[in-house]
Amino acid sequence: MANTRVVISLSFAFFLCVAHGAQITLTNKCGYTVWPGSQANANSAQLSQTGFELPSGQSKPVDVPAPWSGKFWARTGCSNNNGVFSCATADCGNHVECSGAGEATPASLMEFTIASNGGQDFYDVSNVDGFNLPSSITPQGGSGTCNVASCPANINAACPSELQFKDSGGSVVGCKSACVAFGNPEYCCSGDHNTPATCPSTNYSQFFSNQCPNAYSYAYDDKRGTFTCSGSPNYVITFCP
Ligand SMILES: *[C@@H]1O[C@H](CO)[C@@H](O)[C@H](O)[C@H]1NC(C)=O
């Protein structure tokens, strides 16, 4: 019986070693504080921390299990008024920890599928739900192409008036995608436009892809948006790279 227990313990230890996840380090190079948030997809567990404050110049590592799929974003302009926490952009419901809640649009998204046992990872920066701040995803280690996914441009500064998202003081703090702004099926790739063939790029998605060629500009922008890396890399997400 004792031997059985040892074998089970060793098998479990081996399992822990093989199915290693990724460390994702969030780095804030913006000149202002951001509040990163994360949300796991339906088939994955929420991370142990789903939101925190990240002052300018600071970094924080987050452990992600494998397999895992989900997204990160950063809230801006957050404050605590009479005990109610809220943010100008990408709020997840009046709490520093998002606890499974998603983000308000417009928000730049950093999306990941972390595979286990040396499987392939997928990652991208997405402007499909609009943009709120520049960002990049840099793999560390790993094997395969492992290119940097990024949207380093400040799209807020170039945002067409009909897409602008302003804070209470009137500053442009986000840029809505055409889907978020207008909701038409041809912009949202919904209804009769729910396939790559029936949802081509539009002048609005081209505005985003001209600004950020290495990020998703609309839902079927897979060729531009999708990045892959194998061999269990770690990642750095940089805000304002
Ligand atoms: C896109 O096209 C629409 C309709 O033709 C036009 O009203 C709009 O100004 C254009 N937007 C951009 C960003 O070029």
Tab-separated table of C-alpha atoms and ligand atoms in Angstrom:
chain	number	residue	atom	x	y	z
A	1	MET	CA	0.000	0.000	0.000
A	2	ALA	CA	2.859	2.352	0.910
A	3	ASN	CA	4.437	1.735	-2.507
A	4	THR	CA	1.156	2.477	-4.244
A	5	ARG	CA	1.006	5.774	-2.431
A	6	VAL	CA	4.575	6.644	-3.483
A	7	VAL	CA	3.783	5.760	-7.107
A	8	ILE	CA	0.647	7.906	-7.023
A	9	SER	CA	2.573	10.806	-5.467
A	10	LEU	CA	5.340	10.553	-8.061
A	11	SER	CA	2.798	10.354	-10.901
A	12	PHE	CA	1.092	13.471	-9.577
A	13	ALA	CA	4.436	15.298	-9.283
A	14	PHE	CA	5.265	14.268	-12.865
A	15	PHE	CA	1.871	15.515	-14.037
A	16	LEU	CA	2.516	18.886	-12.376
A	17	CYS	CA	5.892	19.103	-14.121
A	18	VAL	CA	4.573	18.243	-17.598
A	19	ALA	CA	1.382	20.298	-17.617
A	20	HIS	CA	3.144	23.533	-16.810
A	21	GLY	CA	1.344	26.741	-17.586
A	22	ALA	CA	2.681	30.152	-18.516
A	23	GLN	CA	3.797	33.140	-16.538
A	24	ILE	CA	2.355	36.315	-18.032
A	25	THR	CA	4.063	39.465	-16.769
A	26	LEU	CA	2.102	42.698	-17.097
A	27	THR	CA	4.290	45.790	-17.455
A	28	ASN	CA	3.030	49.363	-17.379
A	29	LYS	CA	5.164	51.704	-19.488
A	30	CYS	CA	2.376	54.293	-19.691
A	31	GLY	CA	2.895	57.561	-17.857
A	32	TYR	CA	-0.204	56.805	-15.787
A	33	THR	CA	-1.588	54.053	-13.578
A	34	VAL	CA	-3.593	51.286	-15.240
A	35	TRP	CA	-5.758	48.581	-13.652
A	36	PRO	CA	-5.346	45.299	-15.594
A	37	GLY	CA	-8.240	42.847	-15.594
A	38	SER	CA	-8.595	39.279	-16.833
A	39	GLN	CA	-11.467	36.997	-17.729
A	40	ALA	CA	-11.226	33.285	-18.493
A	41	ASN	CA	-13.262	31.837	-21.354
A	42	ALA	CA	-16.209	29.610	-20.457
A	43	ASN	CA	-14.181	26.360	-20.357
A	44	SER	CA	-11.306	27.747	-18.223
A	45	ALA	CA	-10.983	28.651	-14.541
A	46	GLN	CA	-10.661	32.298	-13.497
A	47	LEU	CA	-7.102	33.215	-12.470
A	48	SER	CA	-6.314	33.641	-8.767
A	49	GLN	CA	-6.109	37.411	-9.353
A	50	THR	CA	-8.563	38.907	-11.849
A	51	GLY	CA	-7.705	42.582	-11.415
A	52	PHE	CA	-5.198	44.851	-9.696
A	53	GLU	CA	-3.643	48.295	-9.756
A	54	LEU	CA	-0.408	48.656	-11.769
A	55	PRO	CA	1.321	52.032	-11.300
A	56	SER	CA	3.443	53.572	-14.059
A	57	GLY	CA	6.808	51.802	-14.408
A	58	GLN	CA	5.766	48.667	-12.504
A	59	SER	CA	5.450	45.002	-13.511
A	60	LYS	CA	3.514	42.120	-12.031
A	61	PRO	CA	3.682	38.425	-12.989
A	62	VAL	CA	0.511	36.363	-13.159
A	63	ASP	CA	0.525	32.550	-13.273
A	64	VAL	CA	-1.734	31.019	-15.897
A	65	PRO	CA	-2.483	27.269	-15.793
A	66	ALA	CA	-2.434	25.072	-18.896
A	67	PRO	CA	-4.634	24.554	-20.728
A	68	TRP	CA	-6.250	27.993	-20.345
A	69	SER	CA	-7.941	30.462	-22.627
A	70	GLY	CA	-9.028	33.953	-21.782
A	71	LYS	CA	-8.187	37.623	-22.103
A	72	PHE	CA	-6.497	40.546	-20.393
A	73	TRP	CA	-7.200	44.252	-20.746
A	74	ALA	CA	-6.331	47.424	-18.831
A	75	ARG	CA	-8.712	49.877	-17.235
A	76	THR	CA	-7.784	53.548	-17.277
A	77	GLY	CA	-8.910	56.564	-15.294
A	78	CYS	CA	-10.066	54.601	-12.241
A	79	SER	CA	-10.978	56.252	-8.963
A	80	ASN	CA	-12.717	55.457	-5.721
A	81	ASN	CA	-15.541	57.874	-4.958
A	82	ASN	CA	-17.293	57.355	-1.633
A	83	GLY	CA	-16.321	53.686	-1.674
A	84	VAL	CA	-17.411	53.059	-5.275
A	85	PHE	CA	-14.558	52.051	-7.571
A	86	SER	CA	-15.083	52.957	-11.239
A	87	CYS	CA	-12.984	53.495	-14.339
A	88	ALA	CA	-13.231	55.768	-17.373
A	89	THR	CA	-12.511	52.829	-19.709
A	90	ALA	CA	-12.816	49.028	-19.714
A	91	ASP	CA	-14.573	48.851	-16.324
A	92	CYS	CA	-15.627	45.393	-15.135
A	93	GLY	CA	-18.275	46.353	-12.596
A	94	ASN	CA	-17.096	48.604	-9.750
A	95	HIS	CA	-14.487	46.248	-8.296
A	96	VAL	CA	-10.701	46.109	-8.596
A	97	GLU	CA	-10.998	42.311	-8.992
A	98	CYS	CA	-13.122	41.548	-12.063
A	99	SER	CA	-14.066	38.093	-10.640
A	100	GLY	CA	-15.348	36.684	-13.914
A	101	ALA	CA	-16.931	39.894	-15.217
A	102	GLY	CA	-15.949	41.156	-18.669
A	103	GLU	CA	-14.910	44.655	-19.708
A	104	ALA	CA	-16.907	47.649	-20.917
A	105	THR	CA	-16.208	48.683	-24.507
A	106	PRO	CA	-14.186	50.188	-26.060
A	107	ALA	CA	-11.234	48.130	-24.797
A	108	SER	CA	-8.015	46.812	-26.293
A	109	LEU	CA	-7.847	43.065	-25.629
A	110	MET	CA	-4.886	40.724	-25.203
A	111	GLU	CA	-6.264	37.237	-25.927
A	112	PHE	CA	-4.545	33.915	-25.149
A	113	THR	CA	-5.003	30.215	-25.624
A	114	ILE	CA	-2.331	28.489	-23.536
A	115	ALA	CA	-2.028	24.799	-24.384
A	116	SER	CA	-0.527	22.102	-22.205
A	117	ASN	CA	2.212	19.497	-22.702
A	118	GLY	CA	4.213	21.495	-25.210
A	119	GLY	CA	1.158	22.220	-27.375
A	120	GLN	CA	0.821	25.358	-29.438
A	121	ASP	CA	-0.225	28.674	-27.883
A	122	PHE	CA	-2.318	31.265	-29.729
A	123	TYR	CA	-2.306	34.944	-28.787
A	124	ASP	CA	-3.383	38.246	-30.249
A	125	VAL	CA	-4.022	41.916	-29.588
A	126	SER	CA	-7.574	42.792	-30.619
A	127	ASN	CA	-9.305	46.053	-31.551
A	128	VAL	CA	-12.501	44.159	-32.443
A	129	ASP	CA	-14.242	45.781	-29.440
A	130	GLY	CA	-12.357	49.035	-29.950
A	131	PHE	CA	-9.202	50.492	-28.431
A	132	ASN	CA	-8.350	52.188	-25.150
A	133	LEU	CA	-4.551	52.093	-24.870
A	134	PRO	CA	-1.461	50.866	-26.772
A	135	SER	CA	-0.264	47.346	-25.918
A	136	SER	CA	1.924	44.454	-27.009
A	137	ILE	CA	2.404	40.739	-26.275
A	138	THR	CA	6.014	39.495	-26.376
A	139	PRO	CA	6.702	35.750	-26.014
A	140	GLN	CA	9.772	34.783	-23.991
A	141	GLY	CA	11.399	31.495	-24.910
A	142	GLY	CA	9.288	28.967	-26.741
A	143	SER	CA	9.812	27.656	-30.259
A	144	GLY	CA	8.267	28.383	-33.632
A	145	THR	CA	7.432	31.813	-35.019
A	146	CYS	CA	6.668	33.504	-31.668
A	147	ASN	CA	6.368	37.028	-33.117
A	148	VAL	CA	5.324	40.095	-31.137
A	149	ALA	CA	1.589	40.853	-31.358
A	150	SER	CA	1.040	44.552	-30.857
A	151	CYS	CA	-0.947	47.705	-31.231
A	152	PRO	CA	1.638	50.336	-30.243
A	153	ALA	CA	-0.098	53.333	-31.860
A	154	ASN	CA	-2.207	55.716	-29.792
A	155	ILE	CA	-5.400	55.264	-31.794
A	156	ASN	CA	-7.309	57.638	-29.503
A	157	ALA	CA	-5.363	60.565	-30.970
A	158	ALA	CA	-6.393	59.641	-34.551
A	159	CYS	CA	-9.930	58.370	-33.843
A	160	PRO	CA	-12.698	59.585	-36.224
A	161	SER	CA	-15.290	61.685	-34.364
A	162	GLU	CA	-18.105	59.130	-34.854
A	163	LEU	CA	-16.013	56.470	-33.039
A	164	GLN	CA	-14.638	58.628	-30.223
A	165	PHE	CA	-15.303	57.597	-26.621
A	166	LYS	CA	-14.915	60.464	-24.142
A	167	ASP	CA	-14.566	60.650	-20.381
A	168	SER	CA	-16.673	62.952	-18.207
A	169	GLY	CA	-14.153	65.753	-18.835
A	170	GLY	CA	-14.522	65.462	-22.629
A	171	SER	CA	-11.120	63.861	-23.337
A	172	VAL	CA	-11.009	61.081	-25.942
A	173	VAL	CA	-10.051	58.039	-23.834
A	174	GLY	CA	-11.151	55.303	-26.220
A	175	CYS	CA	-11.941	54.604	-29.856
A	176	LYS	CA	-14.954	52.389	-30.560
A	177	SER	CA	-14.881	49.802	-33.312
A	178	ALA	CA	-17.575	50.310	-35.972
A	179	CYS	CA	-19.354	47.246	-34.532
A	180	VAL	CA	-19.463	48.826	-31.061
A	181	ALA	CA	-20.419	52.260	-32.434
A	182	PHE	CA	-23.070	51.267	-34.995
A	183	GLY	CA	-23.886	47.576	-34.396
A	184	ASN	CA	-24.500	46.789	-38.098
A	185	PRO	CA	-24.121	43.103	-39.117
A	186	GLU	CA	-21.545	44.069	-41.786
A	187	TYR	CA	-19.338	45.621	-39.086
A	188	CYS	CA	-20.053	42.962	-36.418
A	189	CYS	CA	-19.840	39.953	-38.799
A	190	SER	CA	-23.257	38.820	-37.542
A	191	GLY	CA	-26.492	37.766	-39.267
A	192	ASP	CA	-25.957	37.399	-43.041
A	193	HIS	CA	-22.347	38.504	-42.555
A	194	ASN	CA	-21.231	35.742	-40.166
A	195	THR	CA	-18.561	34.145	-42.368
A	196	PRO	CA	-15.142	35.405	-43.515
A	197	ALA	CA	-16.460	35.516	-47.115
A	198	THR	CA	-19.467	37.676	-46.234
A	199	CYS	CA	-17.643	39.920	-43.749
A	200	PRO	CA	-14.769	41.596	-45.589
A	201	SER	CA	-12.795	44.485	-44.110
A	202	THR	CA	-14.486	47.917	-44.187
A	203	ASN	CA	-13.162	51.456	-44.242
A	204	TYR	CA	-13.532	51.475	-40.447
A	205	SER	CA	-11.610	48.233	-39.894
A	206	GLN	CA	-8.978	49.573	-42.315
A	207	PHE	CA	-8.604	52.656	-40.125
A	208	PHE	CA	-7.646	50.306	-37.243
A	209	SER	CA	-5.387	48.068	-39.359
A	210	ASN	CA	-3.575	51.101	-40.802
A	211	GLN	CA	-2.877	52.254	-37.236
A	212	CYS	CA	-1.989	48.774	-35.949
A	213	PRO	CA	-1.125	46.217	-38.656
A	214	ASN	CA	-0.251	43.518	-36.062
A	215	ALA	CA	-3.609	43.465	-34.262
A	216	TYR	CA	-7.130	42.279	-35.093
A	217	SER	CA	-9.077	45.166	-36.681
A	218	TYR	CA	-12.377	43.239	-37.002
A	219	ALA	CA	-13.740	39.774	-36.195
A	220	TYR	CA	-12.473	37.876	-39.298
A	221	ASP	CA	-9.041	39.499	-39.372
A	222	ASP	CA	-7.407	36.147	-38.434
A	223	LYS	CA	-4.599	36.418	-40.980
A	224	ARG	CA	-3.438	39.682	-39.452
A	225	GLY	CA	-4.326	38.999	-35.857
A	226	THR	CA	-3.400	35.435	-34.936
A	227	PHE	CA	0.064	34.647	-33.559
A	228	THR	CA	1.408	31.261	-32.475
A	229	CYS	CA	4.237	29.962	-30.306
A	230	SER	CA	5.050	26.441	-29.075
A	231	GLY	CA	7.190	24.933	-26.344
A	232	SER	CA	5.537	26.591	-23.320
A	233	PRO	CA	6.854	30.179	-23.547
A	234	ASN	CA	6.189	32.858	-20.966
A	235	TYR	CA	4.775	36.209	-22.080
A	236	VAL	CA	5.152	39.898	-21.339
A	237	ILE	CA	2.142	42.157	-21.878
A	238	THR	CA	3.337	45.754	-22.126
A	239	PHE	CA	0.947	48.685	-21.853
A	240	CYS	CA	2.254	51.685	-23.884
A	241	PRO	CA	5.181	49.671	-25.368
B	1	LIG	C1	-16.509	55.103	-44.042
B	1	LIG	O1	-17.554	55.135	-44.997
B	1	LIG	C2	-18.718	55.790	-44.533
B	1	LIG	C3	-19.832	55.579	-45.563
B	1	LIG	O2	-19.351	55.715	-46.862
B	1	LIG	C4	-18.384	57.263	-44.279
B	1	LIG	O3	-19.537	57.949	-43.823
B	1	LIG	C5	-17.289	57.331	-43.219
B	1	LIG	O4	-16.877	58.684	-43.030
B	1	LIG	C6	-16.079	56.498	-43.628
B	1	LIG	N1	-15.184	56.432	-42.468
B	1	LIG	C7	-13.863	56.423	-42.555
B	1	LIG	C8	-13.108	56.307	-41.262
B	1	LIG	O5	-13.249	56.499	-43.604
